Coordinates of C-alpha atoms and ligand atoms in Angstrom, one line a residue:
M2 CA 6.6 3.4 44.4
A3 CA 5.7 4.4 40.0
K4 CA 2.0 6.9 40.4
L5 CA -0.5 5.3 37.9
R6 CA -2.6 7.3 35.6
T7 CA -4.7 6.2 34.0
T8 CA -5.3 8.3 30.3
F9 CA -7.6 7.4 27.0
V10 CA -5.6 5.8 23.8
C11 CA -6.9 5.9 20.3
S12 CA -6.1 3.2 19.3
N13 CA -6.1 4.3 15.6
C14 CA -4.0 7.8 15.6
G15 CA -2.5 7.3 19.3
Y16 CA -4.7 10.2 20.8
S17 CA -4.8 10.4 23.5
S18 CA -7.2 12.4 26.5
P19 CA -7.9 12.1 30.7
K20 CA -12.0 11.1 30.0
W21 CA -13.0 8.9 28.1
S22 CA -15.1 9.4 24.2
G23 CA -17.3 7.8 22.1
Q24 CA -15.7 9.1 19.3
C25 CA -11.6 10.5 18.7
P26 CA -11.4 13.9 19.2
G27 CA -7.9 13.5 17.4
C28 CA -9.3 11.2 14.3
R29 CA -12.9 11.5 14.3
E30 CA -13.0 7.1 14.8
W31 CA -15.4 6.1 16.9
N32 CA -15.4 3.5 19.1
T33 CA -11.2 3.0 19.7
M34 CA -10.4 5.3 22.6
N35 CA -9.1 2.2 25.0
E36 CA -7.7 3.3 29.0
E37 CA -4.6 2.4 29.1
V38 CA -2.3 2.6 32.9
E39 CA 0.3 5.4 32.3
E40 CA 3.8 5.1 35.1
K41 CA 4.4 9.4 35.3
T42 CA 8.1 8.4 37.4
K43 CA 9.1 6.1 35.3
V44 CA 11.5 7.7 32.8
S45 CA 11.1 6.1 28.9
A46 CA 13.3 4.0 27.9
V47 CA 13.9 6.6 24.6
S48 CA 14.6 9.0 26.4
S49 CA 16.9 7.5 28.7
V50 CA 18.7 6.3 26.1
K51 CA 19.1 8.8 24.7
S52 CA 20.6 11.2 26.9
K53 CA 23.4 8.2 27.5
T54 CA 24.4 8.8 23.5
V55 CA 24.1 12.4 22.6
F56 CA 27.0 12.8 22.6
S57 CA 28.8 10.1 21.0
S58 CA 26.2 10.8 18.4
V59 CA 27.4 14.2 17.3
S60 CA 30.1 13.9 13.8
S61 CA 30.4 15.7 11.5
V62 CA 28.9 14.2 8.1
T63 CA 32.0 14.2 6.1
E64 CA 33.0 11.8 8.5
I65 CA 30.7 9.0 8.7
S66 CA 31.5 6.2 6.5
T67 CA 28.3 4.4 5.4
G68 CA 30.2 1.2 5.1
D69 CA 30.6 -1.1 2.1
E70 CA 27.5 -2.9 0.8
L71 CA 24.1 -0.2 1.9
R72 CA 20.9 -2.7 1.3
Y73 CA 20.5 -5.9 1.7
N74 CA 18.7 -7.6 -2.1
T75 CA 15.6 -9.0 -0.2
G76 CA 15.7 -11.7 -3.9
I77 CA 12.1 -10.7 -4.4
G78 CA 12.1 -8.8 -7.1
E79 CA 8.8 -6.8 -6.3
L80 CA 9.6 -5.7 -3.4
D81 CA 13.2 -3.9 -3.7
R82 CA 11.5 -1.9 -5.9
V83 CA 8.9 -0.8 -3.3
L84 CA 11.6 -0.5 -0.7
G85 CA 13.3 1.6 -3.3
G86 CA 16.9 -0.4 -4.3
G87 CA 16.7 -3.1 -1.6
L88 CA 16.7 -3.6 2.4
V89 CA 19.1 -0.5 3.9
K90 CA 20.7 -2.2 6.4
G91 CA 20.2 -0.9 9.7
S92 CA 16.5 0.5 8.7
V93 CA 13.2 -0.2 10.3
V94 CA 10.0 -1.1 8.0
L95 CA 7.1 -2.1 8.3
L96 CA 4.9 -4.8 7.0
S97 CA 1.4 -3.4 7.0
G98 CA -1.9 -5.0 5.7
D99 CA -5.6 -6.6 6.6
P100 CA -5.4 -10.4 7.8
G101 CA -5.0 -12.7 5.8
I102 CA -4.0 -10.4 3.2
G103 CA -0.1 -12.6 2.7
K104 CA 2.0 -10.3 5.1
S105 CA 3.6 -13.8 6.3
T106 CA 3.9 -15.4 3.2
L107 CA 5.3 -12.7 1.6
L108 CA 7.6 -12.7 5.3
M109 CA 8.5 -16.6 5.2
Q110 CA 9.4 -15.7 1.3
A111 CA 11.5 -13.0 1.8
C112 CA 13.3 -15.5 4.9
G113 CA 13.8 -17.7 2.1
T114 CA 15.9 -15.8 -0.5
F115 CA 17.9 -13.5 2.4
S116 CA 18.2 -17.2 4.6
R117 CA 21.0 -18.9 1.6
D118 CA 24.0 -16.0 2.6
K119 CA 23.2 -14.5 5.8
T120 CA 21.5 -15.4 9.2
V121 CA 17.6 -14.7 8.7
L122 CA 16.0 -14.6 12.6
Y123 CA 12.1 -14.8 12.4
V124 CA 9.7 -14.0 15.0
S125 CA 6.5 -15.4 14.6
G126 CA 4.0 -14.5 18.3
E127 CA 1.5 -15.6 16.4
E128 CA 2.1 -19.1 14.9
S129 CA 4.0 -22.0 16.5
A130 CA 7.0 -23.2 15.3
K131 CA 5.1 -26.2 14.0
Q132 CA 2.3 -24.7 12.3
L133 CA 6.3 -22.2 10.7
K134 CA 7.3 -25.5 9.7
L135 CA 4.7 -26.1 7.7
R136 CA 4.8 -22.5 5.7
A137 CA 8.0 -22.1 4.6
E138 CA 7.1 -26.3 3.2
R139 CA 4.7 -25.1 1.0
L140 CA 6.2 -22.1 0.3
N141 CA 10.5 -24.0 -0.6
V142 CA 12.0 -22.6 2.0
N143 CA 14.4 -24.5 4.3
S144 CA 17.9 -22.8 5.0
D145 CA 20.1 -23.6 8.6
K146 CA 20.4 -20.5 7.9
L147 CA 16.7 -19.5 9.5
F148 CA 16.4 -19.3 12.7
V149 CA 12.7 -19.5 14.6
M150 CA 11.9 -17.9 17.3
T151 CA 8.2 -17.8 19.3
E152 CA 8.5 -15.6 21.7
T153 CA 6.7 -11.8 22.0
D154 CA 8.6 -11.0 24.8
V155 CA 10.3 -8.0 23.0
E156 CA 13.5 -7.9 25.4
S157 CA 14.3 -11.5 25.1
I158 CA 13.9 -11.3 21.9
C159 CA 16.5 -8.2 22.2
E160 CA 18.9 -10.2 24.0
Y161 CA 18.6 -13.1 21.5
I162 CA 20.0 -10.3 18.9
K163 CA 22.4 -8.3 20.9
V164 CA 24.5 -11.8 21.0
N165 CA 23.3 -13.8 18.0
K166 CA 24.0 -10.7 15.7
P167 CA 21.4 -12.4 13.2
E168 CA 21.8 -9.6 9.8
V169 CA 17.9 -9.6 9.4
V170 CA 14.8 -9.8 11.8
M171 CA 11.0 -10.2 10.2
I172 CA 8.9 -9.5 13.8
D173 CA 5.5 -11.8 13.2
S174 CA 3.1 -9.0 14.1
I175 CA 4.1 -6.3 16.1
Q176 CA 0.5 -6.6 18.2
T177 CA 1.8 -10.0 20.0
M178 CA 4.8 -8.6 20.9
N179 CA 4.8 -7.3 25.0
N180 CA 7.3 -5.4 26.8
A181 CA 7.9 -6.2 30.9
E182 CA 7.8 -3.7 31.6
I183 CA 4.5 -1.9 31.0
Q184 CA 1.1 -2.3 32.4
S185 CA -1.2 -2.3 29.5
S186 CA -1.2 -6.0 27.9
P187 CA -0.4 -6.2 24.1
G188 CA -1.7 -5.1 21.0
S189 CA -2.4 -2.0 23.6
V190 CA -0.8 2.0 21.9
T191 CA 1.6 2.4 24.6
Q192 CA 3.3 -1.0 24.4
V193 CA 3.3 -0.9 20.2
R194 CA 5.0 2.0 20.5
E195 CA 7.6 1.1 23.1
C196 CA 8.0 -2.3 21.6
T197 CA 8.9 -0.9 17.9
N198 CA 10.9 2.0 20.0
L199 CA 13.0 -1.5 21.1
L200 CA 13.5 -2.6 18.4
L201 CA 13.8 0.3 16.6
R202 CA 16.8 0.7 19.4
T203 CA 18.8 -2.5 19.1
G204 CA 17.7 -3.6 14.9
K205 CA 19.9 0.6 14.5
S206 CA 22.4 0.3 17.3
L207 CA 23.1 -3.6 15.1
D208 CA 23.2 -2.1 12.3
I209 CA 20.5 -5.1 11.7
P210 CA 17.1 -4.4 9.4
V211 CA 14.4 -4.6 11.4
I212 CA 11.3 -5.9 9.6
I213 CA 7.5 -5.8 11.0
V214 CA 4.7 -7.0 10.7
G215 CA 1.0 -4.4 12.2
H216 CA -2.1 -5.5 11.4
V217 CA -4.5 -3.6 10.1
N218 CA -7.6 -3.5 12.1
K219 CA -11.4 -2.2 11.8
D220 CA -11.4 -3.8 15.4
G221 CA -11.0 -0.6 19.0
A222 CA -8.4 -3.0 20.7
I223 CA -6.1 -3.4 18.7
A224 CA -2.9 -0.7 18.1
G225 CA -3.4 0.2 14.1
P226 CA -0.2 1.5 11.9
K227 CA -1.2 4.6 12.2
V228 CA 0.7 4.8 15.6
M229 CA 3.7 3.6 14.8
E230 CA 3.9 5.3 10.7
H231 CA 6.3 7.8 11.9
I232 CA 8.5 5.5 14.5
V233 CA 9.5 4.1 11.9
D234 CA 11.9 3.6 8.4
A235 CA 9.1 2.6 5.5
V236 CA 5.5 1.8 5.5
L237 CA 4.8 -0.9 2.8
Y238 CA 1.2 -1.2 2.7
F239 CA 0.3 -4.8 1.5
E240 CA -3.9 -4.6 -0.6
G241 CA -6.0 -6.0 -3.1
E242 CA -9.7 -7.3 -2.6
R243 CA -8.9 -11.3 -1.0
N244 CA -12.0 -12.9 -3.8
Y245 CA -9.0 -11.6 -6.1
A246 CA -4.9 -13.8 -6.5
Y247 CA -3.3 -10.2 -7.3
R248 CA -1.4 -8.6 -4.4
I249 CA -0.9 -5.0 -4.1
L250 CA 2.7 -3.5 -2.3
R251 CA 2.5 0.2 -2.0
A252 CA 5.3 1.9 -0.3
V253 CA 3.6 4.6 2.5
K254 CA 7.0 6.1 3.6
N255 CA 9.9 5.0 2.6
R256 CA 12.8 7.2 3.9
Y257 CA 15.0 5.5 1.9
G258 CA 13.2 5.8 -1.3
S259 CA 10.4 6.9 -3.5
T260 CA 7.2 6.5 -2.8
N261 CA 5.0 6.1 -5.3
E262 CA 6.6 2.5 -6.8
I263 CA 4.6 -0.6 -6.4
G264 CA 5.4 -4.0 -6.5
V265 CA 2.1 -6.6 -8.3
F266 CA 2.6 -10.7 -7.0
E267 CA -0.4 -13.0 -7.0
M268 CA -1.5 -15.3 -4.6
G269 CA -0.8 -18.7 -5.4
D270 CA -0.5 -22.9 -4.0
G271 CA 3.1 -21.9 -3.8
G272 CA 3.0 -18.5 -2.0
L273 CA 3.1 -15.8 -3.6
S274 CA 5.2 -14.9 -6.8
E275 CA 6.0 -11.3 -8.3
V276 CA 3.8 -10.5 -11.3
E277 CA 6.6 -9.1 -14.5
N278 CA 3.7 -7.1 -16.9
P279 CA 0.9 -6.2 -14.4
S280 CA -1.2 -4.9 -17.4
Q281 CA -1.0 -8.0 -19.6
A282 CA -2.1 -9.2 -15.8
L283 CA -4.8 -7.3 -15.4
L284 CA -6.2 -7.1 -18.7
S285 CA -6.7 -11.3 -19.3
E286 CA -10.3 -11.5 -18.7
R287 CA -11.3 -8.5 -20.9
N288 CA -14.4 -9.2 -22.4
V289 CA -14.6 -7.4 -25.7
N290 CA -17.2 -5.4 -27.3
V291 CA -19.3 -4.1 -24.1
S292 CA -20.5 -1.0 -23.6
G293 CA -19.5 0.6 -20.6
N294 CA -15.3 -0.2 -20.7
C295 CA -12.8 1.7 -20.9
I296 CA -9.7 1.2 -21.3
S297 CA -6.6 3.7 -18.7
C298 CA -3.4 4.4 -18.2
V299 CA -2.2 5.3 -15.2
M300 CA 1.4 5.3 -13.3
E301 CA 3.0 3.8 -10.8
G302 CA 6.0 5.5 -10.0
S303 CA 7.5 4.4 -12.5
R304 CA 6.1 2.1 -14.4
P305 CA 2.4 2.0 -16.1
I306 CA 0.5 -0.2 -15.9
L307 CA -3.3 -1.0 -18.4
A308 CA -6.6 -0.8 -15.7
E309 CA -10.0 -1.9 -17.1
V310 CA -12.2 1.1 -16.4
Q311 CA -15.5 -0.4 -16.0
S312 CA -19.2 1.6 -15.6
L313 CA -23.1 0.4 -16.1
V314 CA -25.5 2.6 -15.9
C315 CA -29.2 1.6 -16.1
T316 CA -32.9 4.1 -15.0
S317 CA -33.1 4.6 -10.4
G318 CA -35.4 2.7 -9.9
Y319 CA -36.1 5.1 -6.8
G320 CA -36.4 9.1 -6.5
N321 CA -32.6 8.4 -5.6
S322 CA -30.1 7.2 -7.6
R323 CA -27.2 5.3 -6.4
R324 CA -23.3 5.9 -6.9
M325 CA -21.0 3.4 -6.4
S326 CA -17.3 3.1 -6.8
T327 CA -14.7 1.0 -6.4
G328 CA -11.0 1.2 -6.9
F329 CA -11.4 5.8 -8.2
D330 CA -12.1 9.0 -6.1
F331 CA -15.8 8.7 -5.1
N332 CA -15.7 12.6 -5.4
R333 CA -14.0 12.6 -8.1
L334 CA -16.3 9.9 -9.8
S335 CA -19.4 12.9 -9.3
L336 CA -17.3 15.8 -10.2
I337 CA -16.9 14.0 -13.4
L338 CA -20.6 13.1 -13.9
A339 CA -21.9 16.3 -12.8
V340 CA -19.5 17.3 -15.9
L341 CA -21.1 15.5 -18.1
E342 CA -24.0 16.3 -17.3
K343 CA -24.5 20.0 -17.2
R344 CA -21.6 20.5 -20.7
F345 CA -22.8 17.2 -22.2
G346 CA -26.8 17.1 -21.4
Y347 CA -26.2 13.1 -20.5
R348 CA -28.6 13.5 -17.9
F349 CA -26.9 10.7 -15.2
S350 CA -29.3 12.5 -12.8
G351 CA -31.5 9.6 -12.9
M352 CA -29.7 7.3 -12.7
D353 CA -27.7 4.8 -11.3
T354 CA -24.0 4.4 -11.2
Y355 CA -21.9 2.1 -10.7
L356 CA -17.8 1.7 -11.2
N357 CA -15.5 -0.9 -11.3
I358 CA -11.5 -1.3 -12.0
V359 CA -11.0 -4.7 -12.7
G360 CA -8.8 -6.8 -10.6
G361 CA -9.1 -4.4 -7.1
L362 CA -7.1 -2.4 -8.5
K363 CA -6.6 2.1 -7.5
L364 CA -6.6 4.5 -9.2
D365 CA -5.5 7.9 -8.3
E366 CA -4.7 9.8 -10.4
P367 CA -5.4 12.4 -12.9
A368 CA -4.8 10.8 -15.9
A369 CA -7.6 8.1 -15.3
D370 CA -10.2 11.3 -16.1
L371 CA -11.2 10.9 -19.7
P372 CA -11.4 6.2 -19.9
V373 CA -13.9 7.4 -17.3
A374 CA -15.8 9.2 -18.6
L375 CA -15.4 7.3 -22.0
A376 CA -16.5 4.5 -20.2
L377 CA -19.6 6.7 -18.4
V378 CA -20.7 7.8 -21.4
S379 CA -20.2 4.0 -23.3
G380 CA -23.0 3.3 -20.1
F381 CA -24.5 5.3 -20.5
T382 CA -26.2 5.3 -24.9
D383 CA -24.9 1.4 -24.9
K384 CA -22.3 2.1 -27.4
P385 CA -18.4 -0.2 -27.0
V386 CA -15.5 2.4 -26.8
P387 CA -13.8 0.4 -29.3
D388 CA -11.0 -2.2 -28.6
D389 CA -8.3 -1.3 -29.8
V390 CA -7.6 2.2 -27.5
V391 CA -6.4 3.3 -24.7
A392 CA -7.8 6.9 -23.4
I393 CA -5.2 8.8 -21.5
G394 CA -6.1 12.5 -19.8
E395 CA -7.0 15.2 -17.3
I396 CA -10.5 16.0 -17.1
G397 CA -11.5 19.9 -15.7
L398 CA -14.6 20.9 -15.1
S399 CA -15.2 22.8 -18.1
G400 CA -14.9 20.2 -20.0
E401 CA -11.1 20.5 -21.7
V402 CA -8.9 17.9 -21.3
R403 CA -5.4 18.3 -19.9
S404 CA -2.3 17.4 -20.1
V405 CA -0.3 14.4 -17.7
S406 CA 2.8 13.3 -16.8
R407 CA 5.0 10.7 -18.7
I408 CA 3.3 10.4 -22.4
S409 CA 5.7 8.7 -23.9
A410 CA 5.9 5.8 -21.6
R411 CA 1.9 4.6 -21.3
I412 CA 1.7 4.7 -24.9
S413 CA 4.6 2.7 -25.6
E414 CA 2.8 0.4 -22.5
A415 CA -0.1 0.7 -24.8
A416 CA 1.8 0.1 -28.1
R417 CA 3.3 -3.1 -26.3
L418 CA -0.3 -4.5 -25.3
G419 CA -1.6 -4.2 -28.9
F420 CA -3.6 -1.4 -28.6
T421 CA -3.5 0.5 -31.5
K422 CA -5.3 4.2 -30.6
C423 CA -4.4 6.0 -28.3
I424 CA -6.1 9.5 -27.4
V425 CA -4.2 11.8 -25.1
P426 CA -4.2 15.6 -24.5
R427 CA -3.6 17.1 -27.4
S428 CA -0.8 19.7 -25.4
C429 CA 1.0 16.6 -25.0
L430 CA 1.4 16.1 -28.5
K431 CA 4.5 17.7 -28.6
Q432 CA 6.2 16.3 -25.6
I433 CA 6.0 12.3 -27.5
K434 CA 9.1 10.8 -28.8
T435 CA 9.0 7.1 -28.8
K436 CA 8.7 5.9 -32.1
A437 CA 6.2 3.0 -31.2
D438 CA 3.8 1.8 -33.8
I439 CA -0.1 3.3 -32.1
E440 CA -2.1 5.8 -33.5
V441 CA -2.3 9.4 -31.4
I442 CA -5.4 11.4 -31.8
G443 CA -4.4 14.2 -29.6
V444 CA -7.7 16.0 -28.2
R445 CA -8.5 19.3 -26.1
N446 CA -11.8 18.8 -24.5
L447 CA -14.3 15.8 -24.5
H448 CA -15.9 16.9 -27.4
E449 CA -13.2 16.0 -29.9
T450 CA -13.3 12.7 -27.2
I451 CA -16.7 11.6 -28.2
A452 CA -16.0 12.4 -31.4
N453 CA -13.3 11.0 -31.9
V454 CA -14.4 7.5 -30.2
F455 CA -17.3 6.7 -30.7
Ligands
LIG22 N1 -1.9 -24.4 2.0 C1 -2.2 -23.3 1.5 N2 -2.6 -22.6 -0.2 C2 -2.4 -22.1 -0.7 N3 -3.1 -20.0 -0.5 C3 -2.8 -20.9 0.8 C4 -2.5 -21.8 1.8 N4 -2.7 -21.3 2.4 C5 -2.5 -20.0 2.9 N5 -2.4 -20.0 2.3 C6 -3.2 -18.5 1.8 O1 -2.1 -17.4 2.3 C7 -3.4 -16.6 2.9 C8 -2.7 -15.9 4.6 O2 -1.5 -15.9 4.5 P1 -0.8 -14.9 6.1 O3 -0.8 -16.2 6.7 O4 0.2 -14.6 4.8 O5 -1.4 -13.7 5.8 P2 -0.8 -13.0 6.7 O6 -1.3 -11.4 5.7 O7 0.0 -13.0 7.3 O8 -2.7 -13.4 8.1 P3 -2.1 -13.5 9.4 O9 -2.8 -11.0 8.9 O10 -3.7 -13.5 10.1 O11 -1.8 -13.5 10.0 C9 -4.3 -17.3 2.8 O12 -5.6 -15.7 2.7 C10 -4.5 -18.3 1.4 O13 -5.3 -17.2 0.1
LIG23 MG1 0.4 -13.3 9.5
LIG24 ZN1 -7.8 8.7 17.1

């Protein structure tokens, strides 16, 4: 008889311990340790399969044929871009994101384009067939090659896949999947891991790509996507502020492509539409001639994107001044404020400082330092940065402006959107190859920048 043992597993990072604790020792999250029952004598499904196939799986790399069509086009350009040029056959992709951000919508739209010439199986453990049909109708998806299955038992799903061999499989939410052989409840770390493993083996053995939805959940009772990140081939995060229409799809892991490509979508009544010109979309509601704003140009993968940095600086009402940053690293903001205060005498310490990147975008590139500094100085002095200026550059601790990568692409994008002045690090000037119609000003430090702009 199987011997039962209780362990406590962190739903955020998968750390397991024989003892319960309020804070996970692995990732320092609170209230994420959940009781799970482990069957000691049961050989894990993974290892039993491995031992059977271990010899047949050895072959010389020169003998392995890749087949003709390695990737399936999803028919959604932005999704293809993030996947590295299409969905690789036999790969397992985790699509993750906050509740209600549009994961099911994106999958259903991909089903729509896939099912034009491929059989697609969409498994939902969350919605009834009727609800799925309603969504499909709203998104204009209608094909006799698209099969929906409302099932949560992962073994019967895999059985169905083996028998019917659909060409693409979508699993709507791994947290609802259940393997009857495992005692813990659906959504627990063990269940999520084992179900992912089973789907992965089924997909790989038949060369069928599987896209799995995983919820991001702050509530500790449901295992987060972190616990399966290392199992799957690619991890895509769908993010965005829920109040904005823009959604950004980002690859945080990709065994078959670059991880710094993003896809930009806009959520509307008819579902998600691709935003081919993100810069223009992000700048569309721009307020001109207002102090505290500056336009930045950051690279998102191979694409330059212009985004507006906004700051608000006002006298602090309390002893402690407040600092808030949305879309920009808080520590980086503190550093830039410290440089501005120490080297240039802007007394931010008595001020409340708020920084925001418009459109829900996150700027996590050094090139965003200079526009942030300019927005802050502009907010402090109440003098607007001229509307036709784009600033690019990293700031060092002594106030020097350091070079950044891909300067030509950034300048071209700024010129394309009608900006006439571009402030760049002086050391980048010789790398500029673009002949775009824009005045490029090279600066060595913040002093020169401020003198040039205001
Ligand atoms: N009838 C509708 N008209 C317009 N937009 C809609 C409609 N129904 C849903 N939406 C949009 O779709 C979003 C939900 O999308 P979706 O169900 O794909 O999200 P999800 O990430 O799968 O959510 P969950 O985590 O609950 O599964 C809503 O937030 C809303 O913006
Ligand atoms: Mg959903
Ligand atoms: Zn943890």
